Amino acid sequence: MSIGLPTLPPASPPSRTRGRGGVVALALVVIVIAGATAGWWSLRRTPASPGAVVTPRAAALEDTAARAPSGVRIRVRVINVSGITGLARRTTQHLREYGFDVVDFGSGPKERASATRIAVHTGHDAWATRVRKAMGVGEIVISPDSSRYADLTVFVGSDWRAPTETLRP
C-alpha cells in the first residue's frame, strides 16, 4: 500500500463551442458600437432643415463686436425675470467675461417673462447691441432715465440659456 498525494483527474480538452460563442459575442458588441457611432455621426452632420427653429448662440469671447469697448465702462444691471433660479448670477458671470461692468443683479417681479429685454437708459444703443451679441438673444428697448446708476438693464427671460459652467479650481 502506498500513501501519496491525491491526483487530479486529467484535464479535458478545451471545448470548441465555448470559443465560438466568445467570438460571436465580441462581433455583436463591435457591430453595435459601430452602428451607434455611425448614427451619432450622421445626426451630428445633418444640417438644420429650412423650417427648423435655430436657437441663437452667444458670440465667441474673441469677437470684438460682442465685447465692451476697450477703455469704456458700460454699467449693466441684470434682473432675472425668467423664474429660473440662479440665472441672474450666471448672466452676470457671462457678461463680465465679455468685459461689461455688472453693477447689480437680482430677481425681478413674480410674473415670468419668456423673452429677454435689454433696456437702454443713457442713449447708447450700440452698447445694447454688443450685449445682445454677447448673449445671443434680447430685444432692445429704449427707456431713458438719467437718474439710473446703470447704462443698461438686462431683463433675462427664459429664452436665454446660460453656457455650461467650466470647473474652476
Short mmCIF file of C-alpha atoms in Angstrom, two decimals:
data_model
loop_
_atom_site.label_atom_id
_atom_site.label_comp_id
_atom_site.label_asym_id
_atom_site.label_seq_id
_atom_site.Cartn_x
_atom_site.Cartn_y
_atom_site.Cartn_z
CA MET A 1 0.00 0.00 0.00
CA SER A 2 1.40 3.34 -0.93
CA ILE A 3 0.36 6.62 0.53
CA GLY A 4 0.70 9.58 -1.69
CA LEU A 5 -0.87 12.80 -2.66
CA PRO A 6 -4.20 12.67 -4.36
CA THR A 7 -4.05 13.25 -8.05
CA LEU A 8 -6.34 15.41 -10.10
CA PRO A 9 -8.28 13.84 -12.89
CA PRO A 10 -6.84 14.51 -16.30
CA ALA A 11 -7.87 17.83 -17.86
CA SER A 12 -10.50 17.64 -20.54
CA PRO A 13 -9.65 19.11 -23.92
CA PRO A 14 -10.96 22.68 -24.46
CA SER A 15 -14.43 22.90 -25.90
CA ARG A 16 -14.72 24.40 -29.35
CA THR A 17 -18.23 25.76 -28.74
CA ARG A 18 -17.07 27.99 -25.91
CA GLY A 19 -14.54 29.71 -28.20
CA ARG A 20 -17.10 30.31 -30.95
CA GLY A 21 -19.58 31.89 -28.52
CA GLY A 22 -16.98 34.40 -27.34
CA VAL A 23 -16.13 35.37 -30.90
CA VAL A 24 -19.82 35.82 -31.79
CA ALA A 25 -20.43 37.96 -28.69
CA LEU A 26 -17.40 40.12 -29.46
CA ALA A 27 -18.57 40.55 -33.06
CA LEU A 28 -22.02 41.64 -31.86
CA VAL A 29 -20.51 44.21 -29.49
CA VAL A 30 -18.33 45.63 -32.27
CA ILE A 31 -21.34 45.85 -34.64
CA VAL A 32 -23.48 47.65 -32.03
CA ILE A 33 -20.72 50.17 -31.25
CA ALA A 34 -20.06 50.81 -34.95
CA GLY A 35 -23.78 51.32 -35.61
CA ALA A 36 -24.18 53.73 -32.71
CA THR A 37 -21.13 55.71 -33.82
CA ALA A 38 -22.40 55.92 -37.41
CA GLY A 39 -25.83 57.08 -36.19
CA TRP A 40 -24.34 59.73 -33.95
CA TRP A 41 -22.06 60.95 -36.73
CA SER A 42 -24.91 61.25 -39.24
CA LEU A 43 -27.11 63.17 -36.79
CA ARG A 44 -24.24 65.48 -35.93
CA ARG A 45 -23.51 66.30 -39.56
CA THR A 46 -27.13 66.73 -40.72
CA PRO A 47 -27.83 70.42 -41.46
CA ALA A 48 -30.93 72.01 -39.97
CA SER A 49 -33.97 71.91 -42.21
CA PRO A 50 -35.22 75.26 -43.58
CA GLY A 51 -38.21 75.37 -41.21
CA ALA A 52 -36.28 74.32 -38.11
CA VAL A 53 -36.01 76.63 -35.14
CA VAL A 54 -32.40 77.59 -34.55
CA THR A 55 -31.52 78.71 -31.06
CA PRO A 56 -29.31 81.79 -31.04
CA ARG A 57 -25.84 81.42 -29.68
CA ALA A 58 -23.61 83.83 -27.88
CA ALA A 59 -20.66 85.22 -29.78
CA ALA A 60 -17.18 83.92 -29.10
CA LEU A 61 -15.20 85.66 -26.37
CA GLU A 62 -12.74 86.86 -29.01
CA ASP A 63 -15.47 88.63 -31.03
CA THR A 64 -14.74 92.33 -30.58
CA ALA A 65 -18.27 93.31 -31.65
CA ALA A 66 -19.66 91.43 -28.63
CA ARG A 67 -17.21 92.78 -26.06
CA ALA A 68 -17.34 96.05 -24.18
CA PRO A 69 -15.19 98.63 -25.98
CA SER A 70 -11.69 98.98 -24.61
CA GLY A 71 -11.40 101.82 -22.12
CA VAL A 72 -15.18 102.31 -21.79
CA ARG A 73 -17.08 101.37 -18.66
CA ILE A 74 -20.55 100.07 -19.51
CA ARG A 75 -22.55 99.69 -16.31
CA VAL A 76 -25.12 96.91 -16.56
CA ARG A 77 -27.85 95.83 -14.19
CA VAL A 78 -29.14 92.24 -14.56
CA ILE A 79 -32.66 91.28 -13.46
CA ASN A 80 -33.85 87.67 -13.66
CA VAL A 81 -37.49 87.63 -14.82
CA SER A 82 -37.43 84.04 -16.08
CA GLY A 83 -38.25 82.24 -12.87
CA ILE A 84 -35.15 80.06 -13.31
CA THR A 85 -33.15 80.10 -10.10
CA GLY A 86 -29.61 81.44 -10.41
CA LEU A 87 -29.96 82.83 -13.93
CA ALA A 88 -29.10 86.39 -12.89
CA ARG A 89 -25.83 85.22 -11.34
CA ARG A 90 -24.95 83.14 -14.41
CA THR A 91 -25.77 86.08 -16.69
CA THR A 92 -23.59 88.35 -14.56
CA GLN A 93 -20.65 85.98 -14.90
CA HIS A 94 -21.23 85.69 -18.63
CA LEU A 95 -21.37 89.45 -19.24
CA ARG A 96 -18.33 90.08 -17.07
CA GLU A 97 -16.36 87.64 -19.23
CA TYR A 98 -17.20 89.93 -22.16
CA GLY A 99 -15.89 92.98 -20.29
CA PHE A 100 -19.16 94.54 -19.12
CA ASP A 101 -19.30 96.04 -15.63
CA VAL A 102 -22.30 94.40 -13.98
CA VAL A 103 -23.01 96.67 -11.02
CA ASP A 104 -26.12 94.90 -9.72
CA PHE A 105 -28.05 91.68 -10.24
CA GLY A 106 -31.12 90.11 -8.71
CA SER A 107 -34.59 88.73 -9.30
CA GLY A 108 -37.48 90.71 -10.67
CA PRO A 109 -41.20 90.60 -10.05
CA LYS A 110 -43.10 87.35 -9.68
CA GLU A 111 -44.54 87.40 -13.21
CA ARG A 112 -42.32 85.50 -15.58
CA ALA A 113 -41.11 86.62 -18.98
CA SER A 114 -40.05 84.35 -21.77
CA ALA A 115 -38.20 86.98 -23.84
CA THR A 116 -35.02 88.76 -22.80
CA ARG A 117 -35.15 92.57 -22.99
CA ILE A 118 -32.24 94.99 -22.89
CA ALA A 119 -33.30 98.46 -21.72
CA VAL A 120 -31.11 101.39 -22.77
CA HIS A 121 -31.14 104.22 -20.21
CA THR A 122 -28.38 106.55 -21.44
CA GLY A 123 -28.92 106.60 -25.20
CA HIS A 124 -26.12 104.22 -26.16
CA ASP A 125 -27.94 101.81 -28.46
CA ALA A 126 -24.64 100.42 -29.75
CA TRP A 127 -23.81 99.17 -26.26
CA ALA A 128 -27.10 97.29 -26.10
CA THR A 129 -26.29 95.73 -29.46
CA ARG A 130 -22.99 94.49 -28.01
CA VAL A 131 -24.78 92.96 -25.01
CA ARG A 132 -27.31 91.29 -27.32
CA LYS A 133 -24.48 89.86 -29.41
CA ALA A 134 -22.67 88.61 -26.28
CA MET A 135 -25.82 86.88 -25.03
CA GLY A 136 -27.19 85.73 -28.36
CA VAL A 137 -30.74 86.91 -27.52
CA GLY A 138 -32.54 90.04 -26.49
CA GLU A 139 -34.89 92.73 -27.69
CA ILE A 140 -33.53 96.26 -27.32
CA VAL A 141 -35.93 98.80 -25.83
CA ILE A 142 -35.28 102.49 -25.20
CA SER A 143 -36.04 103.56 -21.65
CA PRO A 144 -34.32 106.92 -20.97
CA ASP A 145 -33.63 107.60 -17.33
CA SER A 146 -30.75 109.85 -16.33
CA SER A 147 -31.21 109.08 -12.62
CA ARG A 148 -30.21 105.43 -13.04
CA TYR A 149 -26.75 104.32 -12.00
CA ALA A 150 -26.67 101.79 -14.86
CA ASP A 151 -26.39 102.42 -18.58
CA LEU A 152 -28.30 99.26 -19.46
CA THR A 153 -30.68 96.91 -17.69
CA VAL A 154 -30.91 93.33 -18.92
CA PHE A 155 -34.19 91.60 -18.06
CA VAL A 156 -33.22 87.95 -18.52
CA GLY A 157 -36.08 85.84 -19.87
CA SER A 158 -36.34 82.10 -20.16
CA ASP A 159 -35.19 82.26 -23.80
CA TRP A 160 -31.57 82.74 -22.72
CA ARG A 161 -29.61 79.61 -21.94
CA ALA A 162 -26.52 80.11 -19.86
CA PRO A 163 -23.44 78.36 -21.22
CA THR A 164 -22.31 75.37 -19.27
CA GLU A 165 -20.03 76.24 -16.40
CA THR A 166 -16.47 75.05 -16.54
CA LEU A 167 -14.90 73.56 -13.48
CA ARG A 168 -12.85 76.22 -11.76
CA PRO A 169 -10.22 75.36 -9.18
#
